Amino acid sequence: MPVSASDSWTEGTMTRRSPSTADRPVLPLAEVTRLTEDLARQVRERDGVALAGRELRRHAQALMRRVHANAAEPPEVRALAEEAGRLLREPGAEEGAFDALQEYVEARLLWSVTREEPLPLARELGVSSVVYLSGIGDLVGEVRRLALDALSRGEIGRAEGSLRLMEELFHLLLSFDVPRSLLPLKPKQDFARALLERTRSEVVLARVMARARVMARAYPPGVGGAPGRGGERSKRPAARGEAVP
């Protein structure tokens, strides 16, 4: 028997669908239209979040550069906070602009560090714990830069203060055990450890060299009977008739 287009097979048994069922669409046209419009809206929102995130990241990086140059002003920080607040009100902001929000947190934390203020909390910045911890992890590198800048100016005490803050931030990061699927914190912990060890070595070396310079100025070799090389007085042959000391 010939099989028509309305026939179908179910577990080896041929069944015949009614013409009304065969001609009915899987979804009503109105629902297809609604789904299409909803997807288009989500694409627009995603693109808008991505664009706003790029702008926020650029402004956060600019603020950090100005902070390191001692040129940042409070109005700039407030403007950045307002920009981040607008982005955070968008649906899917943290998923679509995670890196930008992380940079924002880092910039706000760095600003507080340089002003010797308590670090703002995650809820004060309006971000999730994941974004906040990620920003904390990257702050270690910015504090290292503060230490190096202090060393370049000969301010060893200030560099040691930055080193202590790096140690505190590192131990704070170690206190969290976060699943990698939620936040890959282990690479940040390892990177912070490496930065801390390098900075500690550089600060210790700077302190030793500073002490050596002080000693060299206090005891110049061969002047006024001061100890010369090897800690001995400089010697010369006594002239005939000259008293030997």
JSON list of C-alpha atoms in Angstrom, two decimals:
[
{"chain": "A", "resi": 1, "resn": "MET", "atom": "CA", "xyz": [0.00, 0.00, 0.00]},
{"chain": "A", "resi": 2, "resn": "PRO", "atom": "CA", "xyz": [1.47, 3.39, -0.87]},
{"chain": "A", "resi": 3, "resn": "VAL", "atom": "CA", "xyz": [2.37, 5.61, 2.11]},
{"chain": "A", "resi": 4, "resn": "SER", "atom": "CA", "xyz": [1.15, 9.20, 2.05]},
{"chain": "A", "resi": 5, "resn": "ALA", "atom": "CA", "xyz": [2.98, 12.20, 3.50]},
{"chain": "A", "resi": 6, "resn": "SER", "atom": "CA", "xyz": [0.65, 12.12, 6.50]},
{"chain": "A", "resi": 7, "resn": "ASP", "atom": "CA", "xyz": [1.69, 8.56, 7.42]},
{"chain": "A", "resi": 8, "resn": "SER", "atom": "CA", "xyz": [4.35, 7.93, 10.10]},
{"chain": "A", "resi": 9, "resn": "TRP", "atom": "CA", "xyz": [6.01, 4.96, 11.78]},
{"chain": "A", "resi": 10, "resn": "THR", "atom": "CA", "xyz": [5.92, 4.33, 15.52]},
{"chain": "A", "resi": 11, "resn": "GLU", "atom": "CA", "xyz": [7.90, 1.29, 16.81]},
{"chain": "A", "resi": 12, "resn": "GLY", "atom": "CA", "xyz": [7.42, -0.52, 13.53]},
{"chain": "A", "resi": 13, "resn": "THR", "atom": "CA", "xyz": [3.71, 0.25, 13.31]},
{"chain": "A", "resi": 14, "resn": "MET", "atom": "CA", "xyz": [2.51, 2.66, 10.70]},
{"chain": "A", "resi": 15, "resn": "THR", "atom": "CA", "xyz": [0.08, 5.29, 11.95]},
{"chain": "A", "resi": 16, "resn": "ARG", "atom": "CA", "xyz": [-1.79, 7.89, 10.01]},
{"chain": "A", "resi": 17, "resn": "ARG", "atom": "CA", "xyz": [-1.89, 11.50, 11.26]},
{"chain": "A", "resi": 18, "resn": "SER", "atom": "CA", "xyz": [-4.94, 13.54, 10.62]},
{"chain": "A", "resi": 19, "resn": "PRO", "atom": "CA", "xyz": [-4.60, 16.24, 8.00]},
{"chain": "A", "resi": 20, "resn": "SER", "atom": "CA", "xyz": [-5.25, 18.93, 10.63]},
{"chain": "A", "resi": 21, "resn": "THR", "atom": "CA", "xyz": [-2.30, 17.71, 12.76]},
{"chain": "A", "resi": 22, "resn": "ALA", "atom": "CA", "xyz": [0.05, 17.40, 9.80]},
{"chain": "A", "resi": 23, "resn": "ASP", "atom": "CA", "xyz": [-0.62, 20.94, 8.66]},
{"chain": "A", "resi": 24, "resn": "ARG", "atom": "CA", "xyz": [-0.30, 22.52, 12.12]},
{"chain": "A", "resi": 25, "resn": "PRO", "atom": "CA", "xyz": [3.08, 24.31, 12.78]},
{"chain": "A", "resi": 26, "resn": "VAL", "atom": "CA", "xyz": [5.20, 23.17, 15.70]},
{"chain": "A", "resi": 27, "resn": "LEU", "atom": "CA", "xyz": [4.95, 26.63, 17.27]},
{"chain": "A", "resi": 28, "resn": "PRO", "atom": "CA", "xyz": [2.50, 29.40, 16.53]},
{"chain": "A", "resi": 29, "resn": "LEU", "atom": "CA", "xyz": [3.90, 32.14, 14.33]},
{"chain": "A", "resi": 30, "resn": "ALA", "atom": "CA", "xyz": [3.34, 34.67, 17.10]},
{"chain": "A", "resi": 31, "resn": "GLU", "atom": "CA", "xyz": [5.55, 32.65, 19.44]},
{"chain": "A", "resi": 32, "resn": "VAL", "atom": "CA", "xyz": [8.30, 32.36, 16.82]},
{"chain": "A", "resi": 33, "resn": "THR", "atom": "CA", "xyz": [8.16, 36.13, 16.38]},
{"chain": "A", "resi": 34, "resn": "ARG", "atom": "CA", "xyz": [8.32, 36.66, 20.14]},
{"chain": "A", "resi": 35, "resn": "LEU", "atom": "CA", "xyz": [11.36, 34.38, 20.47]},
{"chain": "A", "resi": 36, "resn": "THR", "atom": "CA", "xyz": [13.11, 36.17, 17.61]},
{"chain": "A", "resi": 37, "resn": "GLU", "atom": "CA", "xyz": [12.52, 39.56, 19.17]},
{"chain": "A", "resi": 38, "resn": "ASP", "atom": "CA", "xyz": [13.63, 38.35, 22.59]},
{"chain": "A", "resi": 39, "resn": "LEU", "atom": "CA", "xyz": [16.88, 36.96, 21.18]},
{"chain": "A", "resi": 40, "resn": "ALA", "atom": "CA", "xyz": [17.51, 40.22, 19.34]},
{"chain": "A", "resi": 41, "resn": "ARG", "atom": "CA", "xyz": [16.96, 42.12, 22.59]},
{"chain": "A", "resi": 42, "resn": "GLN", "atom": "CA", "xyz": [19.45, 39.90, 24.42]},
{"chain": "A", "resi": 43, "resn": "VAL", "atom": "CA", "xyz": [22.03, 40.44, 21.70]},
{"chain": "A", "resi": 44, "resn": "ARG", "atom": "CA", "xyz": [21.57, 44.21, 21.98]},
{"chain": "A", "resi": 45, "resn": "GLU", "atom": "CA", "xyz": [21.93, 44.04, 25.75]},
{"chain": "A", "resi": 46, "resn": "ARG", "atom": "CA", "xyz": [25.03, 41.88, 25.50]},
{"chain": "A", "resi": 47, "resn": "ASP", "atom": "CA", "xyz": [26.63, 44.21, 22.97]},
{"chain": "A", "resi": 48, "resn": "GLY", "atom": "CA", "xyz": [25.73, 47.20, 25.12]},
{"chain": "A", "resi": 49, "resn": "VAL", "atom": "CA", "xyz": [27.29, 45.60, 28.20]},
{"chain": "A", "resi": 50, "resn": "ALA", "atom": "CA", "xyz": [30.44, 44.72, 26.25]},
{"chain": "A", "resi": 51, "resn": "LEU", "atom": "CA", "xyz": [30.78, 48.29, 24.97]},
{"chain": "A", "resi": 52, "resn": "ALA", "atom": "CA", "xyz": [30.19, 49.82, 28.40]},
{"chain": "A", "resi": 53, "resn": "GLY", "atom": "CA", "xyz": [32.65, 47.32, 29.88]},
{"chain": "A", "resi": 54, "resn": "ARG", "atom": "CA", "xyz": [35.38, 48.34, 27.46]},
{"chain": "A", "resi": 55, "resn": "GLU", "atom": "CA", "xyz": [34.87, 51.99, 28.38]},
{"chain": "A", "resi": 56, "resn": "LEU", "atom": "CA", "xyz": [34.90, 51.23, 32.11]},
{"chain": "A", "resi": 57, "resn": "ARG", "atom": "CA", "xyz": [38.08, 49.20, 31.78]},
{"chain": "A", "resi": 58, "resn": "ARG", "atom": "CA", "xyz": [39.80, 51.97, 29.86]},
{"chain": "A", "resi": 59, "resn": "HIS", "atom": "CA", "xyz": [38.81, 54.57, 32.45]},
{"chain": "A", "resi": 60, "resn": "ALA", "atom": "CA", "xyz": [39.87, 52.32, 35.35]},
{"chain": "A", "resi": 61, "resn": "GLN", "atom": "CA", "xyz": [43.30, 51.77, 33.80]},
{"chain": "A", "resi": 62, "resn": "ALA", "atom": "CA", "xyz": [43.67, 55.51, 33.21]},
{"chain": "A", "resi": 63, "resn": "LEU", "atom": "CA", "xyz": [42.81, 56.21, 36.84]},
{"chain": "A", "resi": 64, "resn": "MET", "atom": "CA", "xyz": [45.45, 53.73, 38.06]},
{"chain": "A", "resi": 65, "resn": "ARG", "atom": "CA", "xyz": [48.07, 55.41, 35.89]},
{"chain": "A", "resi": 66, "resn": "ARG", "atom": "CA", "xyz": [47.13, 58.78, 37.38]},
{"chain": "A", "resi": 67, "resn": "VAL", "atom": "CA", "xyz": [47.19, 57.34, 40.89]},
{"chain": "A", "resi": 68, "resn": "HIS", "atom": "CA", "xyz": [50.75, 56.14, 40.36]},
{"chain": "A", "resi": 69, "resn": "ALA", "atom": "CA", "xyz": [51.64, 59.59, 39.03]},
{"chain": "A", "resi": 70, "resn": "ASN", "atom": "CA", "xyz": [50.04, 61.26, 42.09]},
{"chain": "A", "resi": 71, "resn": "ALA", "atom": "CA", "xyz": [47.72, 63.10, 39.73]},
{"chain": "A", "resi": 72, "resn": "ALA", "atom": "CA", "xyz": [44.34, 61.50, 40.48]},
{"chain": "A", "resi": 73, "resn": "GLU", "atom": "CA", "xyz": [41.58, 63.60, 42.01]},
{"chain": "A", "resi": 74, "resn": "PRO", "atom": "CA", "xyz": [38.45, 62.56, 43.99]},
{"chain": "A", "resi": 75, "resn": "PRO", "atom": "CA", "xyz": [36.04, 63.66, 41.21]},
{"chain": "A", "resi": 76, "resn": "GLU", "atom": "CA", "xyz": [37.67, 61.13, 38.87]},
{"chain": "A", "resi": 77, "resn": "VAL", "atom": "CA", "xyz": [37.09, 58.36, 41.39]},
{"chain": "A", "resi": 78, "resn": "ARG", "atom": "CA", "xyz": [33.45, 59.36, 41.86]},
{"chain": "A", "resi": 79, "resn": "ALA", "atom": "CA", "xyz": [32.92, 59.46, 38.10]},
{"chain": "A", "resi": 80, "resn": "LEU", "atom": "CA", "xyz": [34.37, 55.97, 37.76]},
{"chain": "A", "resi": 81, "resn": "ALA", "atom": "CA", "xyz": [32.13, 54.69, 40.56]},
{"chain": "A", "resi": 82, "resn": "GLU", "atom": "CA", "xyz": [29.05, 56.16, 38.87]},
{"chain": "A", "resi": 83, "resn": "GLU", "atom": "CA", "xyz": [30.04, 54.59, 35.55]},
{"chain": "A", "resi": 84, "resn": "ALA", "atom": "CA", "xyz": [30.46, 51.20, 37.22]},
{"chain": "A", "resi": 85, "resn": "GLY", "atom": "CA", "xyz": [27.11, 51.60, 38.97]},
{"chain": "A", "resi": 86, "resn": "ARG", "atom": "CA", "xyz": [25.34, 52.17, 35.66]},
{"chain": "A", "resi": 87, "resn": "LEU", "atom": "CA", "xyz": [26.97, 49.09, 34.18]},
{"chain": "A", "resi": 88, "resn": "LEU", "atom": "CA", "xyz": [26.09, 46.94, 37.17]},
{"chain": "A", "resi": 89, "resn": "ARG", "atom": "CA", "xyz": [22.42, 47.77, 36.72]},
{"chain": "A", "resi": 90, "resn": "GLU", "atom": "CA", "xyz": [22.45, 46.14, 33.28]},
{"chain": "A", "resi": 91, "resn": "PRO", "atom": "CA", "xyz": [21.33, 42.49, 33.02]},
{"chain": "A", "resi": 92, "resn": "GLY", "atom": "CA", "xyz": [24.26, 40.10, 32.79]},
{"chain": "A", "resi": 93, "resn": "ALA", "atom": "CA", "xyz": [26.82, 42.79, 33.61]},
{"chain": "A", "resi": 94, "resn": "GLU", "atom": "CA", "xyz": [29.18, 40.59, 35.63]},
{"chain": "A", "resi": 95, "resn": "GLU", "atom": "CA", "xyz": [29.20, 37.84, 33.00]},
{"chain": "A", "resi": 96, "resn": "GLY", "atom": "CA", "xyz": [29.61, 40.19, 30.06]},
{"chain": "A", "resi": 97, "resn": "ALA", "atom": "CA", "xyz": [32.03, 42.68, 31.63]},
{"chain": "A", "resi": 98, "resn": "PHE", "atom": "CA", "xyz": [33.86, 40.68, 34.30]},
{"chain": "A", "resi": 99, "resn": "ASP", "atom": "CA", "xyz": [37.33, 41.94, 33.39]},
{"chain": "A", "resi": 100, "resn": "ALA", "atom": "CA", "xyz": [36.18, 45.56, 33.36]},
{"chain": "A", "resi": 101, "resn": "LEU", "atom": "CA", "xyz": [34.57, 45.28, 36.79]},
{"chain": "A", "resi": 102, "resn": "GLN", "atom": "CA", "xyz": [37.70, 43.57, 38.10]},
{"chain": "A", "resi": 103, "resn": "GLU", "atom": "CA", "xyz": [39.78, 46.52, 36.86]},
{"chain": "A", "resi": 104, "resn": "TYR", "atom": "CA", "xyz": [37.31, 48.89, 38.50]},
{"chain": "A", "resi": 105, "resn": "VAL", "atom": "CA", "xyz": [37.72, 47.13, 41.85]},
{"chain": "A", "resi": 106, "resn": "GLU", "atom": "CA", "xyz": [41.49, 47.20, 41.47]},
{"chain": "A", "resi": 107, "resn": "ALA", "atom": "CA", "xyz": [41.48, 50.94, 40.74]},
{"chain": "A", "resi": 108, "resn": "ARG", "atom": "CA", "xyz": [39.25, 51.74, 43.72]},
{"chain": "A", "resi": 109, "resn": "LEU", "atom": "CA", "xyz": [41.39, 49.63, 46.04]},
{"chain": "A", "resi": 110, "resn": "LEU", "atom": "CA", "xyz": [44.61, 51.23, 44.79]},
{"chain": "A", "resi": 111, "resn": "TRP", "atom": "CA", "xyz": [43.15, 54.69, 45.34]},
{"chain": "A", "resi": 112, "resn": "SER", "atom": "CA", "xyz": [42.40, 53.79, 48.97]},
{"chain": "A", "resi": 113, "resn": "VAL", "atom": "CA", "xyz": [45.87, 52.30, 49.48]},
{"chain": "A", "resi": 114, "resn": "THR", "atom": "CA", "xyz": [47.64, 55.45, 48.31]},
{"chain": "A", "resi": 115, "resn": "ARG", "atom": "CA", "xyz": [45.43, 57.57, 50.58]},
{"chain": "A", "resi": 116, "resn": "GLU", "atom": "CA", "xyz": [46.10, 55.19, 53.49]},
{"chain": "A", "resi": 117, "resn": "GLU", "atom": "CA", "xyz": [42.38, 54.56, 53.88]},
{"chain": "A", "resi": 118, "resn": "PRO", "atom": "CA", "xyz": [40.65, 51.24, 54.70]},
{"chain": "A", "resi": 119, "resn": "LEU", "atom": "CA", "xyz": [39.93, 49.17, 51.62]},
{"chain": "A", "resi": 120, "resn": "PRO", "atom": "CA", "xyz": [36.32, 49.55, 50.42]},
{"chain": "A", "resi": 121, "resn": "LEU", "atom": "CA", "xyz": [34.27, 46.39, 50.86]},
{"chain": "A", "resi": 122, "resn": "ALA", "atom": "CA", "xyz": [32.64, 44.41, 48.06]},
{"chain": "A", "resi": 123, "resn": "ARG", "atom": "CA", "xyz": [29.15, 45.57, 49.01]},
{"chain": "A", "resi": 124, "resn": "GLU", "atom": "CA", "xyz": [30.33, 49.19, 49.02]},
{"chain": "A", "resi": 125, "resn": "LEU", "atom": "CA", "xyz": [31.59, 48.78, 45.47]},
{"chain": "A", "resi": 126, "resn": "GLY", "atom": "CA", "xyz": [28.42, 46.95, 44.45]},
{"chain": "A", "resi": 127, "resn": "VAL", "atom": "CA", "xyz": [30.22, 43.89, 43.08]},
{"chain": "A", "resi": 128, "resn": "SER", "atom": "CA", "xyz": [30.05, 40.18, 43.84]},
{"chain": "A", "resi": 129, "resn": "SER", "atom": "CA", "xyz": [32.56, 38.32, 46.00]},
{"chain": "A", "resi": 130, "resn": "VAL", "atom": "CA", "xyz": [34.06, 36.72, 42.89]},
{"chain": "A", "resi": 131, "resn": "VAL", "atom": "CA", "xyz": [34.76, 40.04, 41.18]},
{"chain": "A", "resi": 132, "resn": "TYR", "atom": "CA", "xyz": [36.06, 41.53, 44.43]},
{"chain": "A", "resi": 133, "resn": "LEU", "atom": "CA", "xyz": [38.53, 38.71, 45.15]},
{"chain": "A", "resi": 134, "resn": "SER", "atom": "CA", "xyz": [39.76, 38.83, 41.58]},
{"chain": "A", "resi": 135, "resn": "GLY", "atom": "CA", "xyz": [40.47, 42.54, 42.02]},
{"chain": "A", "resi": 136, "resn": "ILE", "atom": "CA", "xyz": [42.27, 41.86, 45.31]},
{"chain": "A", "resi": 137, "resn": "GLY", "atom": "CA", "xyz": [44.50, 39.37, 43.50]},
{"chain": "A", "resi": 138, "resn": "ASP", "atom": "CA", "xyz": [45.53, 41.92, 40.90]},
{"chain": "A", "resi": 139, "resn": "LEU", "atom": "CA", "xyz": [46.04, 44.65, 43.51]},
{"chain": "A", "resi": 140, "resn": "VAL", "atom": "CA", "xyz": [49.21, 42.87, 44.66]},
{"chain": "A", "resi": 141, "resn": "GLY", "atom": "CA", "xyz": [50.95, 43.84, 41.42]},
{"chain": "A", "resi": 142, "resn": "GLU", "atom": "CA", "xyz": [49.92, 47.48, 41.79]},
{"chain": "A", "resi": 143, "resn": "VAL", "atom": "CA", "xyz": [51.26, 47.61, 45.35]},
{"chain": "A", "resi": 144, "resn": "ARG", "atom": "CA", "xyz": [54.54, 46.14, 44.10]},
{"chain": "A", "resi": 145, "resn": "ARG", "atom": "CA", "xyz": [54.73, 49.04, 41.67]},
{"chain": "A", "resi": 146, "resn": "LEU", "atom": "CA", "xyz": [54.30, 51.42, 44.61]},
{"chain": "A", "resi": 147, "resn": "ALA", "atom": "CA", "xyz": [57.20, 49.68, 46.34]},
{"chain": "A", "resi": 148, "resn": "LEU", "atom": "CA", "xyz": [59.45, 49.97, 43.29]},
{"chain": "A", "resi": 149, "resn": "ASP", "atom": "CA", "xyz": [58.56, 53.64, 42.85]},
{"chain": "A", "resi": 150, "resn": "ALA", "atom": "CA", "xyz": [59.50, 54.25, 46.49]},
{"chain": "A", "resi": 151, "resn": "LEU", "atom": "CA", "xyz": [62.82, 52.44, 46.04]},
{"chain": "A", "resi": 152, "resn": "SER", "atom": "CA", "xyz": [63.61, 54.56, 42.99]},
{"chain": "A", "resi": 153, "resn": "ARG", "atom": "CA", "xyz": [63.19, 57.66, 45.18]},
{"chain": "A", "resi": 154, "resn": "GLY", "atom": "CA", "xyz": [65.31, 56.17, 47.96]},
{"chain": "A", "resi": 155, "resn": "GLU", "atom": "CA", "xyz": [62.29, 55.91, 50.30]},
{"chain": "A", "resi": 156, "resn": "ILE", "atom": "CA", "xyz": [63.09, 52.50, 51.72]},
{"chain": "A", "resi": 157, "resn": "GLY", "atom": "CA", "xyz": [60.73, 52.86, 54.67]},
{"chain": "A", "resi": 158, "resn": "ARG", "atom": "CA", "xyz": [57.80, 53.50, 52.35]},
{"chain": "A", "resi": 159, "resn": "ALA", "atom": "CA", "xyz": [58.85, 50.54, 50.20]},
{"chain": "A", "resi": 160, "resn": "GLU", "atom": "CA", "xyz": [58.88, 48.34, 53.29]},
{"chain": "A", "resi": 161, "resn": "GLY", "atom": "CA", "xyz": [55.35, 49.51, 54.08]},
{"chain": "A", "resi": 162, "resn": "SER", "atom": "CA", "xyz": [54.20, 48.47, 50.61]},
{"chain": "A", "resi": 163, "resn": "LEU", "atom": "CA", "xyz": [55.94, 45.12, 51.09]},
{"chain": "A", "resi": 164, "resn": "ARG", "atom": "CA", "xyz": [54.03, 44.53, 54.33]},
{"chain": "A", "resi": 165, "resn": "LEU", "atom": "CA", "xyz": [50.76, 45.29, 52.56]},
{"chain": "A", "resi": 166, "resn": "MET", "atom": "CA", "xyz": [51.68, 42.82, 49.80]},
{"chain": "A", "resi": 167, "resn": "GLU", "atom": "CA", "xyz": [52.24, 40.17, 52.47]},
{"chain": "A", "resi": 168, "resn": "GLU", "atom": "CA", "xyz": [48.85, 40.90, 54.05]},
{"chain": "A", "resi": 169, "resn": "LEU", "atom": "CA", "xyz": [47.09, 40.71, 50.69]},
{"chain": "A", "resi": 170, "resn": "PHE", "atom": "CA", "xyz": [48.86, 37.47, 49.82]},
{"chain": "A", "resi": 171, "resn": "HIS", "atom": "CA", "xyz": [47.84, 35.80, 53.10]},
{"chain": "A", "resi": 172, "resn": "LEU", "atom": "CA", "xyz": [44.30, 37.08, 52.59]},
{"chain": "A", "resi": 173, "resn": "LEU", "atom": "CA", "xyz": [44.18, 35.37, 49.19]},
{"chain": "A", "resi": 174, "resn": "LEU", "atom": "CA", "xyz": [45.50, 32.14, 50.70]},
{"chain": "A", "resi": 175, "resn": "SER", "atom": "CA", "xyz": [42.64, 32.10, 53.21]},
{"chain": "A", "resi": 176, "resn": "PHE", "atom": "CA", "xyz": [40.11, 31.43, 50.43]},
{"chain": "A", "resi": 177, "resn": "ASP", "atom": "CA", "xyz": [39.57, 28.00, 48.88]},
{"chain": "A", "resi": 178, "resn": "VAL", "atom": "CA", "xyz": [37.40, 28.66, 45.84]},
{"chain": "A", "resi": 179, "resn": "PRO", "atom": "CA", "xyz": [36.41, 26.09, 43.18]},
{"chain": "A", "resi": 180, "resn": "ARG", "atom": "CA", "xyz": [38.21, 26.83, 39.94]},
{"chain": "A", "resi": 181, "resn": "SER", "atom": "CA", "xyz": [34.89, 26.72, 38.11]},
{"chain": "A", "resi": 182, "resn": "LEU", "atom": "CA", "xyz": [33.76, 29.72, 40.15]},
{"chain": "A", "resi": 183, "resn": "LEU", "atom": "CA", "xyz": [37.02, 31.68, 40.25]},
{"chain": "A", "resi": 184, "resn": "PRO", "atom": "CA", "xyz": [40.50, 30.53, 39.13]},
{"chain": "A", "resi": 185, "resn": "LEU", "atom": "CA", "xyz": [42.13, 31.97, 42.26]},
{"chain": "A", "resi": 186, "resn": "LYS", "atom": "CA", "xyz": [45.12, 29.59, 42.42]},
{"chain": "A", "resi": 187, "resn": "PRO", "atom": "CA", "xyz": [47.01, 31.28, 39.53]},
{"chain": "A", "resi": 188, "resn": "LYS", "atom": "CA", "xyz": [46.54, 34.64, 41.25]},
{"chain": "A", "resi": 189, "resn": "GLN", "atom": "CA", "xyz": [47.84, 33.19, 44.52]},
{"chain": "A", "resi": 190, "resn": "ASP", "atom": "CA", "xyz": [50.91, 31.77, 42.79]},
{"chain": "A", "resi": 191, "resn": "PHE", "atom": "CA", "xyz": [51.58, 35.01, 40.93]},
{"chain": "A", "resi": 192, "resn": "ALA", "atom": "CA", "xyz": [51.20, 37.03, 44.13]},
{"chain": "A", "resi": 193, "resn": "ARG", "atom": "CA", "xyz": [53.70, 34.73, 45.87]},
{"chain": "A", "resi": 194, "resn": "ALA", "atom": "CA", "xyz": [56.25, 35.25, 43.09]},
{"chain": "A", "resi": 195, "resn": "LEU", "atom": "CA", "xyz": [55.80, 39.04, 43.18]},
{"chain": "A", "resi": 196, "resn": "LEU", "atom": "CA", "xyz": [56.12, 39.05, 46.95]},
{"chain": "A", "resi": 197, "resn": "GLU", "atom": "CA", "xyz": [59.38, 37.09, 46.92]},
{"chain": "A", "resi": 198, "resn": "ARG", "atom": "CA", "xyz": [60.90, 39.34, 44.24]},
{"chain": "A", "resi": 199, "resn": "THR", "atom": "CA", "xyz": [59.86, 42.50, 46.03]},
{"chain": "A", "resi": 200, "resn": "ARG", "atom": "CA", "xyz": [61.18, 41.26, 49.37]},
{"chain": "A", "resi": 201, "resn": "SER", "atom": "CA", "xyz": [64.57, 40.53, 47.80]},
{"chain": "A", "resi": 202, "resn": "GLU", "atom": "CA", "xyz": [64.69, 43.98, 46.19]},
{"chain": "A", "resi": 203, "resn": "VAL", "atom": "CA", "xyz": [63.75, 45.78, 49.40]},
{"chain": "A", "resi": 204, "resn": "VAL", "atom": "CA", "xyz": [66.31, 43.83, 51.46]},
{"chain": "A", "resi": 205, "resn": "LEU", "atom": "CA", "xyz": [69.02, 44.55, 48.89]},
{"chain": "A", "resi": 206, "resn": "ALA", "atom": "CA", "xyz": [68.14, 48.25, 48.91]},
{"chain": "A", "resi": 207, "resn": "ARG", "atom": "CA", "xyz": [68.35, 48.32, 52.71]},
{"chain": "A", "resi": 208, "resn": "VAL", "atom": "CA", "xyz": [71.77, 46.61, 52.70]},
{"chain": "A", "resi": 209, "resn": "MET", "atom": "CA", "xyz": [73.11, 48.99, 50.06]},
{"chain": "A", "resi": 210, "resn": "ALA", "atom": "CA", "xyz": [71.81, 52.00, 51.98]},
{"chain": "A", "resi": 211, "resn": "ARG", "atom": "CA", "xyz": [73.62, 50.84, 55.12]},
{"chain": "A", "resi": 212, "resn": "ALA", "atom": "CA", "xyz": [76.79, 50.29, 53.13]},
{"chain": "A", "resi": 213, "resn": "ARG", "atom": "CA", "xyz": [76.61, 53.85, 51.80]},
{"chain": "A", "resi": 214, "resn": "VAL", "atom": "CA", "xyz": [76.16, 55.20, 55.34]},
{"chain": "A", "resi": 215, "resn": "MET", "atom": "CA", "xyz": [79.19, 53.25, 56.53]},
{"chain": "A", "resi": 216, "resn": "ALA", "atom": "CA", "xyz": [81.24, 54.44, 53.57]},
{"chain": "A", "resi": 217, "resn": "ARG", "atom": "CA", "xyz": [80.44, 58.08, 54.36]},
{"chain": "A", "resi": 218, "resn": "ALA", "atom": "CA", "xyz": [81.13, 57.62, 58.07]},
{"chain": "A", "resi": 219, "resn": "TYR", "atom": "CA", "xyz": [84.44, 55.83, 57.56]},
{"chain": "A", "resi": 220, "resn": "PRO", "atom": "CA", "xyz": [86.04, 56.96, 54.28]},
{"chain": "A", "resi": 221, "resn": "PRO", "atom": "CA", "xyz": [89.11, 54.80, 53.57]},
{"chain": "A", "resi": 222, "resn": "GLY", "atom": "CA", "xyz": [92.53, 56.33, 54.23]},
{"chain": "A", "resi": 223, "resn": "VAL", "atom": "CA", "xyz": [91.23, 59.65, 55.61]},
{"chain": "A", "resi": 224, "resn": "GLY", "atom": "CA", "xyz": [92.29, 60.78, 59.08]},
{"chain": "A", "resi": 225, "resn": "GLY", "atom": "CA", "xyz": [93.63, 57.40, 60.02]},
{"chain": "A", "resi": 226, "resn": "ALA", "atom": "CA", "xyz": [90.27, 55.76, 59.35]},
{"chain": "A", "resi": 227, "resn": "PRO", "atom": "CA", "xyz": [90.32, 52.07, 58.55]},
{"chain": "A", "resi": 228, "resn": "GLY", "atom": "CA", "xyz": [91.25, 51.40, 54.94]},
{"chain": "A", "resi": 229, "resn": "ARG", "atom": "CA", "xyz": [90.85, 48.21, 52.98]},
{"chain": "A", "resi": 230, "resn": "GLY", "atom": "CA", "xyz": [90.88, 45.23, 55.24]},
{"chain": "A", "resi": 231, "resn": "GLY", "atom": "CA", "xyz": [90.20, 47.42, 58.30]},
{"chain": "A", "resi": 232, "resn": "GLU", "atom": "CA", "xyz": [93.89, 48.40, 58.66]},
{"chain": "A", "resi": 233, "resn": "ARG", "atom": "CA", "xyz": [95.47, 51.81, 58.78]},
{"chain": "A", "resi": 234, "resn": "SER", "atom": "CA", "xyz": [97.04, 52.89, 55.53]},
{"chain": "A", "resi": 235, "resn": "LYS", "atom": "CA", "xyz": [100.80, 52.45, 55.75]},
{"chain": "A", "resi": 236, "resn": "ARG", "atom": "CA", "xyz": [103.79, 54.04, 54.02]},
{"chain": "A", "resi": 237, "resn": "PRO", "atom": "CA", "xyz": [107.52, 53.66, 54.65]},
{"chain": "A", "resi": 238, "resn": "ALA", "atom": "CA", "xyz": [108.81, 56.06, 57.31]},
{"chain": "A", "resi": 239, "resn": "ALA", "atom": "CA", "xyz": [111.32, 58.65, 56.08]},
{"chain": "A", "resi": 240, "resn": "ARG", "atom": "CA", "xyz": [114.81, 58.72, 57.64]},
{"chain": "A", "resi": 241, "resn": "GLY", "atom": "CA", "xyz": [114.62, 60.40, 61.00]},
{"chain": "A", "resi": 242, "resn": "GLU", "atom": "CA", "xyz": [110.80, 60.27, 61.09]},
{"chain": "A", "resi": 243, "resn": "ALA", "atom": "CA", "xyz": [109.20, 58.74, 64.13]},
{"chain": "A", "resi": 244, "resn": "VAL", "atom": "CA", "xyz": [107.42, 55.52, 63.47]},
{"chain": "A", "resi": 245, "resn": "PRO", "atom": "CA", "xyz": [103.90, 55.60, 64.96]}
]
